Amino acid sequence: MADIVQEERKPSAKVVSVQGPVVDVRFLDGEPPPAVYDCIEVWTYAGKKITLQCAEHLGASVVRCVSLQETLNLQQSAPCFCTYKPIAIPVGDGCFGRVMDTSGRPLDNAGPFTNTPNMVPIRQKVPEVTFDLRSKKREIPELLETGVKYVDLLYPLIKGSKTGVIGGAGCGKTVIILELINNIVKAHGGACVFTGIGERIREGNELYYELHESHLLHKVMLAFGQMDQPPGARAEVVNAGLTLAEYLVNKNKDVLLFMDNLYRFVQGGQEVSTLLGRVPAETGYQPTMASEVNAVQERIRSIEGGGSITAMQAVYVPADDMTDPAVVAIFATLDGNIVLSRDLVQRGMYPAIDPLQSSCTNLDPAVVGRRHYEISQRVIQHFNKHNGLKRIVAVIGLEELSKEDQLVYKRAEKLYNFMTQPFSVSEVFTGKKGEYVPVEENIEGCERILAGDYDHLEAQDFYMIGKPPRI
């Protein structure tokens, strides 16, 4: 079939050189060169189709391209066919329950996409924001209950917000993202888009079958540019996921966009930049990193009188260094940062969220209510006090503290344990049935611990329970 396609069309260019995922293409006499980000199609001698994306012009007729697929067996002087169009993916309700790659090809062996009438370019211009105080009042934020105690109490989600789940390797970023998908889709019946950016194929495979077994697959669109793919695919798949989310928003739907992992998007851009011979910034990253991250974040937005995109973004922290320039660049664009701690992982406190490093701008009395806000602040105060006392306790023992400090320390231990929670997506590993905890019961449990209603119980009694115990 590939050979027939090549015979029917007249080639417009030929391959000059192949340097890994970077391919130089020379256009034949009389053929106009493509615009930046336009696609060029070429076939290997084994008949495999490769899509090249134009990255820069080297002269009047030579363009340097980045491949979106492996360039193994691609020959010099291979005929190229320029589409003069950017990457476009099939968009429509037929994408629910399906998996596609960066260029819109199906990855789930379920045949071509159906009920997808439009091919939409993945790079879209962000609509301009206009301000008119006469036409619109300030909207009241709408809370999104997740059933995860830490998130609902200290880092509440509101529709249209962006939250980062930040941590090193093995701290549980993907598990938290999967639990949020499970809980939110079941509780709210919303539409979801999951974008796998440079992560493990095993995790994508497990997610697909887990959604299928949970009867949630028909509510989720999936786009993957996984670990084994060239950097161009890993850098561009985020735009494919955003395009799917924007399609749903334009149909006035509230969309949950999960991106795992945004650092791999930056890393893919860094590899592409280096391969193209661009001089890196002082930190080693590409000089355009900040603008690339901001261009992605600006597309995550709500539309007036219509739908919203609520984004949860996993962010890998290299070597657990929170001052890494890529992590800082992503930090600056988020409404909330949920930071995972390796120390808590080693102690078996799951989810391993560090309440003293995490933050959220949505935790405001005008958004969550006065009672919720005051209890959350008292919980954080107890965590702060516990952090200051734990080294003293390690040296001289708990009994040497004042009675008041002993009480605060013990209640903080109970709060830390109460915030642990069995997840539905980890049942197969823990053997404990996952629990969804409503916000009201979550607040009530913390309120009772702070009031001393559970002073007769040990901290261990609160470990890995869902709802608060009844007295």
Coordinates of C-alpha atoms in Angstrom, one line a residue:
M1 CA 0.0 0.0 0.0
A2 CA 2.9 2.3 0.9
D3 CA 4.4 1.7 -2.6
I4 CA 1.2 2.5 -4.4
V5 CA 0.9 5.8 -2.5
Q6 CA 4.4 6.8 -3.5
E7 CA 3.8 5.9 -7.2
E8 CA 0.6 8.0 -7.4
R9 CA 2.3 11.2 -6.1
K10 CA 5.2 13.1 -7.6
P11 CA 8.0 13.6 -5.0
S12 CA 8.8 17.2 -4.1
A13 CA 12.1 16.6 -2.4
K14 CA 14.7 14.0 -1.4
V15 CA 16.6 13.2 1.8
V16 CA 20.1 14.7 2.0
S17 CA 21.2 13.4 5.3
V18 CA 19.9 11.5 8.4
Q19 CA 21.4 12.2 11.8
G20 CA 19.3 10.2 14.2
P21 CA 15.9 12.0 14.5
V22 CA 17.2 15.0 12.5
V23 CA 16.7 14.7 8.7
D24 CA 17.8 17.3 6.1
V25 CA 15.6 17.5 3.0
R26 CA 16.5 19.2 -0.3
F27 CA 13.5 20.4 -2.4
L28 CA 13.6 19.8 -6.2
D29 CA 13.8 22.6 -8.7
G30 CA 10.6 24.5 -8.9
E31 CA 9.1 23.1 -5.6
P32 CA 8.5 25.7 -3.0
P33 CA 9.9 24.9 0.5
P34 CA 7.4 24.3 3.3
A35 CA 6.7 26.6 6.3
V36 CA 8.1 25.9 9.7
Y37 CA 6.0 23.1 11.4
D38 CA 4.7 21.8 8.0
C39 CA 4.9 18.0 7.5
I40 CA 6.9 16.0 5.0
E41 CA 6.2 12.3 4.4
V42 CA 8.9 9.8 3.5
W43 CA 9.1 6.0 3.4
T44 CA 11.9 3.7 4.6
Y45 CA 13.1 0.9 2.2
A46 CA 11.1 -1.5 4.4
G47 CA 7.9 0.4 3.5
K48 CA 7.4 2.2 6.9
K49 CA 6.0 5.7 6.7
I50 CA 7.8 8.4 8.6
T51 CA 6.4 11.9 9.2
L52 CA 9.0 14.7 9.4
Q53 CA 8.2 18.2 10.8
C54 CA 10.0 21.1 9.3
A55 CA 12.0 22.9 12.0
E56 CA 14.2 25.4 10.2
H57 CA 15.4 26.5 6.8
L58 CA 19.1 26.0 6.0
G59 CA 19.1 27.7 2.6
A60 CA 16.9 28.4 -0.4
S61 CA 16.0 24.8 -0.9
V62 CA 17.2 22.8 2.1
V63 CA 15.1 22.4 5.3
R64 CA 16.1 20.6 8.5
C65 CA 13.3 18.4 9.9
V66 CA 12.6 16.5 13.1
S67 CA 11.3 13.0 12.8
L68 CA 8.2 11.9 14.7
Q69 CA 9.0 8.2 14.2
E70 CA 12.2 6.1 14.4
T71 CA 14.4 6.8 11.3
L72 CA 15.9 3.2 11.1
N73 CA 16.3 2.1 7.5
L74 CA 15.7 5.6 6.1
Q75 CA 18.0 6.0 3.1
Q76 CA 19.8 9.0 1.6
S77 CA 18.1 10.3 -1.5
A78 CA 14.7 8.7 -0.5
P79 CA 11.8 10.6 -2.2
C80 CA 9.9 12.9 0.0
F81 CA 6.3 14.2 -0.3
C82 CA 5.5 17.6 1.3
T83 CA 2.0 18.1 2.5
Y84 CA 2.4 21.9 3.1
K85 CA 0.2 21.4 6.2
P86 CA 1.1 21.2 9.9
I87 CA 0.4 18.0 12.0
A88 CA -3.3 17.4 12.2
I89 CA -5.2 14.8 14.2
P90 CA -8.7 13.3 13.9
V91 CA -11.0 15.0 16.4
G92 CA -14.5 14.0 17.3
D93 CA -16.6 11.8 19.7
G94 CA -15.0 8.8 18.0
C95 CA -11.8 9.5 19.9
F96 CA -13.4 8.4 23.2
G97 CA -11.9 5.1 24.4
R98 CA -9.2 5.3 21.7
V99 CA -5.4 5.8 21.9
M100 CA -3.5 7.9 19.3
D101 CA 0.1 9.0 18.8
T102 CA 1.4 12.5 18.2
S103 CA 0.4 12.5 14.5
G104 CA -3.1 11.1 15.1
R105 CA -2.3 7.4 14.2
P106 CA -4.3 4.8 16.3
L107 CA -2.1 2.8 18.7
D108 CA -4.8 0.4 20.1
N109 CA -5.1 -2.0 17.1
A110 CA -8.8 -1.0 16.8
G111 CA -8.7 0.2 13.2
P112 CA -9.0 3.7 11.9
F113 CA -10.9 6.4 13.8
T114 CA -14.6 6.7 13.1
N115 CA -17.0 9.5 13.9
T116 CA -14.1 12.0 13.7
P117 CA -15.2 14.4 10.9
N118 CA -12.5 16.9 11.4
M119 CA -8.7 16.9 11.1
V120 CA -7.5 19.7 13.4
P121 CA -3.9 21.1 13.5
I122 CA -2.4 20.4 16.9
R123 CA -0.7 23.9 17.0
Q124 CA -3.4 26.4 17.6
K125 CA -3.3 30.1 18.2
V126 CA -4.5 31.1 21.7
P127 CA -7.5 33.3 21.5
E128 CA -6.9 36.9 22.7
V129 CA -8.4 37.7 26.1
T130 CA -10.6 40.8 26.1
F131 CA -11.8 42.7 29.2
D132 CA -15.2 44.4 29.4
L133 CA -16.5 45.2 32.8
R134 CA -20.0 46.0 31.5
S135 CA -20.6 42.6 29.8
K136 CA -19.5 40.1 32.5
K137 CA -19.4 39.8 36.2
R138 CA -16.7 37.9 38.1
E139 CA -17.5 34.2 38.1
I140 CA -17.8 32.4 41.4
P141 CA -15.2 29.5 41.4
E142 CA -16.8 26.0 41.4
L143 CA -15.1 23.4 43.6
L144 CA -14.3 20.0 42.2
E145 CA -14.5 17.2 44.8
T146 CA -11.8 14.5 44.2
G147 CA -12.3 12.1 47.2
V148 CA -8.6 12.3 48.0
K149 CA -8.3 13.8 51.5
Y150 CA -5.1 15.8 51.1
V151 CA -6.2 17.3 47.8
D152 CA -9.7 18.3 49.0
L153 CA -8.6 19.7 52.3
L154 CA -5.4 21.6 51.5
Y155 CA -5.1 21.8 47.7
P156 CA -8.7 22.1 46.4
L157 CA -9.4 21.9 42.7
I158 CA -11.7 24.4 41.0
K159 CA -12.9 24.2 37.5
G160 CA -10.4 25.8 35.1
S161 CA -7.4 25.6 37.4
K162 CA -4.0 24.1 36.9
T163 CA -2.4 21.9 39.5
G164 CA 1.0 20.3 39.4
V165 CA 1.9 17.0 41.1
I166 CA 5.6 17.3 41.6
G167 CA 8.1 14.7 42.8
G168 CA 11.2 12.6 42.1
A169 CA 11.2 9.1 40.5
G170 CA 9.1 6.6 42.4
C171 CA 7.3 9.1 44.7
G172 CA 3.9 8.2 43.3
K173 CA 3.0 11.0 40.8
T174 CA 1.3 8.6 38.4
V175 CA -0.6 6.8 41.1
I176 CA -2.2 10.0 42.3
I177 CA -3.0 11.1 38.8
L178 CA -4.7 7.7 38.1
E179 CA -6.7 7.8 41.4
L180 CA -7.9 11.3 40.5
I181 CA -9.1 10.1 37.1
N182 CA -10.8 7.1 38.7
N183 CA -12.6 9.2 41.4
I184 CA -13.5 12.2 39.3
V185 CA -14.9 10.3 36.3
K186 CA -16.9 8.0 38.6
A187 CA -18.2 10.8 40.8
H188 CA -18.8 13.6 38.2
G189 CA -19.1 11.7 34.9
G190 CA -16.9 14.3 33.2
A191 CA -14.9 13.9 30.1
C192 CA -11.2 13.2 30.4
V193 CA -8.2 13.6 28.2
F194 CA -5.0 11.8 29.3
T195 CA -1.7 12.8 27.7
G196 CA 1.2 10.5 28.2
I197 CA 4.4 12.5 27.6
G198 CA 7.6 10.5 27.6
E199 CA 6.6 8.1 30.3
R200 CA 6.8 4.3 30.6
I201 CA 4.9 2.2 28.1
R202 CA 4.0 -0.2 30.9
E203 CA 2.2 2.6 32.7
G204 CA 0.2 3.5 29.6
N205 CA -0.7 -0.1 29.0
E206 CA -1.9 -0.6 32.7
L207 CA -3.9 2.7 32.5
Y208 CA -5.7 1.5 29.3
Y209 CA -6.7 -1.8 30.7
E210 CA -7.6 -0.4 34.1
L211 CA -9.9 2.2 32.5
H212 CA -11.4 -0.7 30.4
E213 CA -12.0 -2.9 33.4
S214 CA -13.5 0.0 35.4
H215 CA -15.9 0.8 32.5
L216 CA -14.4 4.3 32.3
L217 CA -12.6 4.0 28.9
H218 CA -15.6 5.4 27.0
K219 CA -15.2 8.7 28.9
V220 CA -11.5 9.2 28.2
M221 CA -9.5 10.2 25.2
L222 CA -5.8 9.2 25.2
A223 CA -2.7 10.5 23.4
F224 CA 0.7 9.0 23.9
G225 CA 4.2 10.0 23.0
Q226 CA 6.0 7.5 25.1
M227 CA 9.6 6.9 26.3
D228 CA 10.8 4.9 23.3
Q229 CA 9.7 7.5 20.7
P230 CA 12.0 10.3 19.3
P231 CA 12.2 13.6 21.1
G232 CA 10.0 15.3 18.4
A233 CA 7.1 13.0 19.3
R234 CA 7.6 13.6 23.0
A235 CA 7.7 17.3 22.6
E236 CA 4.6 17.5 20.3
V237 CA 2.2 15.1 21.9
V238 CA 1.3 17.7 24.6
N239 CA -0.2 19.7 21.7
A240 CA -2.2 16.7 20.5
G241 CA -3.7 16.3 24.0
L242 CA -4.5 20.0 24.2
T243 CA -6.3 19.8 20.8
L244 CA -8.5 17.0 22.1
A245 CA -9.3 19.0 25.3
E246 CA -10.1 22.1 23.3
Y247 CA -12.6 20.2 21.1
L248 CA -14.5 19.1 24.2
V249 CA -14.4 22.6 25.7
N250 CA -15.9 24.1 22.5
K251 CA -18.8 21.7 23.0
N252 CA -19.4 23.4 26.4
K253 CA -18.1 20.5 28.4
D254 CA -16.0 20.6 31.6
V255 CA -12.8 18.7 30.7
L256 CA -10.3 17.1 33.0
L257 CA -6.9 17.2 31.3
F258 CA -4.2 14.9 32.8
M259 CA -0.6 15.3 31.6
D260 CA 2.0 12.8 32.7
N261 CA 4.8 14.0 32.6
L262 CA 5.3 17.7 31.8
Y263 CA 9.0 17.6 32.5
R264 CA 9.4 15.1 29.7
F265 CA 7.9 17.7 27.4
V266 CA 10.7 20.1 28.4
Q267 CA 13.2 17.4 28.1
G268 CA 12.0 16.5 24.5
G269 CA 12.3 20.2 23.6
Q270 CA 15.8 20.2 25.0
E271 CA 16.9 17.2 22.9
V272 CA 15.4 18.7 19.8
S273 CA 17.1 22.0 20.4
T274 CA 20.5 20.3 20.9
L275 CA 20.1 18.2 17.8
L276 CA 19.3 21.3 15.7
G277 CA 22.6 22.8 16.9
R278 CA 21.1 25.6 19.0
V279 CA 23.2 27.1 21.7
P280 CA 21.8 26.1 25.1
A281 CA 21.0 28.5 27.9
E282 CA 23.4 28.8 30.9
T283 CA 21.5 26.2 32.8
G284 CA 21.8 23.6 29.9
Y285 CA 18.1 23.8 28.8
Q286 CA 16.9 25.2 25.5
P287 CA 16.9 29.0 25.4
T288 CA 13.2 29.0 24.5
M289 CA 12.1 26.8 27.5
A290 CA 10.1 29.5 29.3
S291 CA 8.1 30.5 26.1
E292 CA 7.4 26.8 25.2
V293 CA 6.1 26.0 28.7
N294 CA 4.0 29.2 28.8
A295 CA 2.6 28.5 25.3
V296 CA 1.3 25.1 26.6
Q297 CA -0.2 26.6 29.8
E298 CA -2.0 29.4 28.0
R299 CA -4.0 26.9 26.0
I300 CA -5.3 25.4 29.3
R301 CA -8.2 27.8 29.8
S302 CA -12.0 28.2 30.1
I303 CA -14.2 29.8 27.5
E304 CA -16.8 32.4 28.3
G305 CA -20.2 30.9 28.9
G306 CA -19.0 27.5 28.0
G307 CA -16.7 24.7 29.2
S308 CA -13.5 24.6 31.2
I309 CA -10.3 22.7 31.3
T310 CA -9.1 21.6 34.7
A311 CA -5.5 20.4 34.4
M312 CA -3.5 18.0 36.6
Q313 CA 0.1 17.9 35.6
A314 CA 2.7 15.4 36.9
V315 CA 6.1 17.0 37.0
Y316 CA 9.3 14.9 37.5
V317 CA 12.0 16.6 39.6
P318 CA 15.5 15.5 38.5
A319 CA 17.6 14.4 41.4
D320 CA 14.9 15.7 43.8
D321 CA 16.2 19.3 43.1
M322 CA 13.2 21.6 43.5
T323 CA 15.4 24.5 42.1
D324 CA 15.9 22.9 38.7
P325 CA 15.2 25.6 36.1
A326 CA 12.6 23.4 34.2
V327 CA 10.7 22.7 37.5
V328 CA 10.8 26.4 38.4
A329 CA 9.5 27.4 34.9
I330 CA 6.5 25.0 35.3
F331 CA 6.0 26.1 39.0
A332 CA 5.4 29.7 38.0
T333 CA 2.4 28.8 35.7
L334 CA 0.4 26.7 38.2
D335 CA -2.4 27.5 40.6
G336 CA -1.4 24.8 43.0
N337 CA 1.7 22.7 43.6
I338 CA 1.4 19.2 45.3
V339 CA 4.9 18.2 46.3
L340 CA 5.7 14.6 47.0
S341 CA 8.3 13.7 49.6
R342 CA 10.7 10.7 49.4
D343 CA 11.0 10.7 53.2
L344 CA 7.3 10.1 53.5
V345 CA 7.5 7.3 50.8
Q346 CA 10.2 5.6 52.9
R347 CA 7.9 5.8 55.9
G348 CA 5.0 4.3 54.0
M349 CA 2.8 7.4 54.2
Y350 CA 0.8 7.2 51.0
P351 CA 0.0 9.5 49.2
A352 CA 3.4 10.9 50.1
I353 CA 2.4 14.6 49.9
D354 CA 4.5 17.1 51.8
P355 CA 2.1 19.6 53.3
L356 CA 4.8 22.1 54.2
Q357 CA 6.3 22.4 50.7
S358 CA 3.0 22.2 48.8
S359 CA 0.8 25.3 48.2
C360 CA -2.5 26.2 46.5
T361 CA -4.0 29.6 45.7
N362 CA -7.5 28.1 45.7
L363 CA -7.4 27.6 49.5
D364 CA -9.2 30.9 50.2
P365 CA -12.3 31.6 52.4
A366 CA -14.1 33.0 49.4
V367 CA -13.6 29.8 47.5
V368 CA -13.9 26.9 50.0
G369 CA -15.8 28.6 52.8
R370 CA -14.8 30.0 56.3
R371 CA -15.0 26.6 58.2
H372 CA -13.0 24.7 55.6
Y373 CA -10.3 27.4 55.5
E374 CA -9.9 27.7 59.2
I375 CA -9.6 24.0 59.8
S376 CA -7.1 23.7 56.9
Q377 CA -5.0 26.5 58.5
R378 CA -5.1 24.8 61.9
V379 CA -4.0 21.5 60.3
I380 CA -1.0 23.2 58.6
Q381 CA -0.1 24.9 61.9
H382 CA 0.0 21.5 63.6
F383 CA 2.2 20.1 60.8
N384 CA 4.6 23.1 61.2
K385 CA 4.8 22.6 65.0
H386 CA 5.3 18.9 64.5
N387 CA 8.2 19.6 62.1
G388 CA 9.9 21.9 64.7
L389 CA 9.4 19.4 67.5
K390 CA 10.4 16.1 65.8
R391 CA 14.1 16.6 66.2
I392 CA 13.8 17.5 69.8
V393 CA 11.7 14.4 70.4
A394 CA 14.3 12.3 68.6
V395 CA 16.9 13.5 71.1
I396 CA 15.2 13.8 74.5
G397 CA 11.9 11.9 74.0
L398 CA 8.3 13.0 73.9
E399 CA 7.9 13.0 77.7
E400 CA 10.3 15.9 78.1
L401 CA 8.1 18.3 76.2
S402 CA 5.5 20.5 77.9
K403 CA 2.0 19.1 78.2
E404 CA 0.7 21.5 75.5
D405 CA 3.5 20.6 73.0
Q406 CA 2.9 16.9 73.7
L407 CA -0.8 17.3 72.8
V408 CA 0.0 19.2 69.6
Y409 CA 2.7 16.6 68.6
K410 CA 0.4 13.6 69.1
R411 CA -2.5 15.3 67.3
A412 CA -0.2 16.2 64.4
E413 CA 0.9 12.5 64.2
K414 CA -2.8 11.5 64.0
L415 CA -3.4 14.0 61.3
Y416 CA -0.4 12.7 59.3
N417 CA -1.8 9.2 59.6
F418 CA -5.4 10.2 58.9
M419 CA -4.2 11.9 55.6
T420 CA -3.0 8.5 54.4
Q421 CA -5.6 6.8 52.2
P422 CA -6.1 3.4 50.4
F423 CA -6.4 4.1 46.6
S424 CA -8.6 2.1 44.3
V425 CA -5.8 2.0 41.6
S426 CA -3.4 0.4 44.1
E427 CA -5.7 -2.2 45.5
V428 CA -3.7 -5.0 43.7
F429 CA -0.5 -3.9 45.5
T430 CA -1.9 -3.1 49.0
G431 CA -4.7 -5.5 49.3
K432 CA -6.8 -2.7 50.8
K433 CA -10.0 -1.6 49.1
G434 CA -9.8 2.0 47.9
E435 CA -12.0 4.6 49.6
Y436 CA -13.6 7.8 48.3
V437 CA -13.9 10.3 51.2
P438 CA -16.4 13.2 50.7
V439 CA -15.1 16.7 51.6
E440 CA -17.5 17.1 54.5
E441 CA -16.4 13.8 56.2
N442 CA -12.8 14.8 55.6
I443 CA -13.2 18.2 57.3
E444 CA -15.2 16.6 60.2
G445 CA -12.4 14.0 60.8
C446 CA -9.8 16.7 61.0
E447 CA -12.0 18.9 63.2
R448 CA -12.5 16.1 65.7
I449 CA -8.8 15.3 65.8
L450 CA -8.0 19.0 66.5
A451 CA -10.8 19.2 69.1
G452 CA -9.3 16.2 71.0
D453 CA -12.2 13.8 70.4
Y454 CA -9.7 11.1 69.4
D455 CA -7.1 11.7 72.1
H456 CA -7.7 8.3 73.5
L457 CA -6.7 6.6 70.2
E458 CA -3.2 6.0 69.0
A459 CA -1.8 7.6 65.8
Q460 CA -1.5 4.1 64.2
D461 CA -5.3 3.7 64.5
F462 CA -5.7 6.4 61.7
Y463 CA -3.2 4.8 59.3
M464 CA -4.6 3.9 55.9
I465 CA -8.2 4.5 56.8
G466 CA -10.7 6.3 54.6
K467 CA -13.5 8.0 56.6
P468 CA -12.9 9.1 60.2
P469 CA -13.7 6.5 62.9
R470 CA -17.0 6.8 64.8
I471 CA -16.9 7.3 68.5

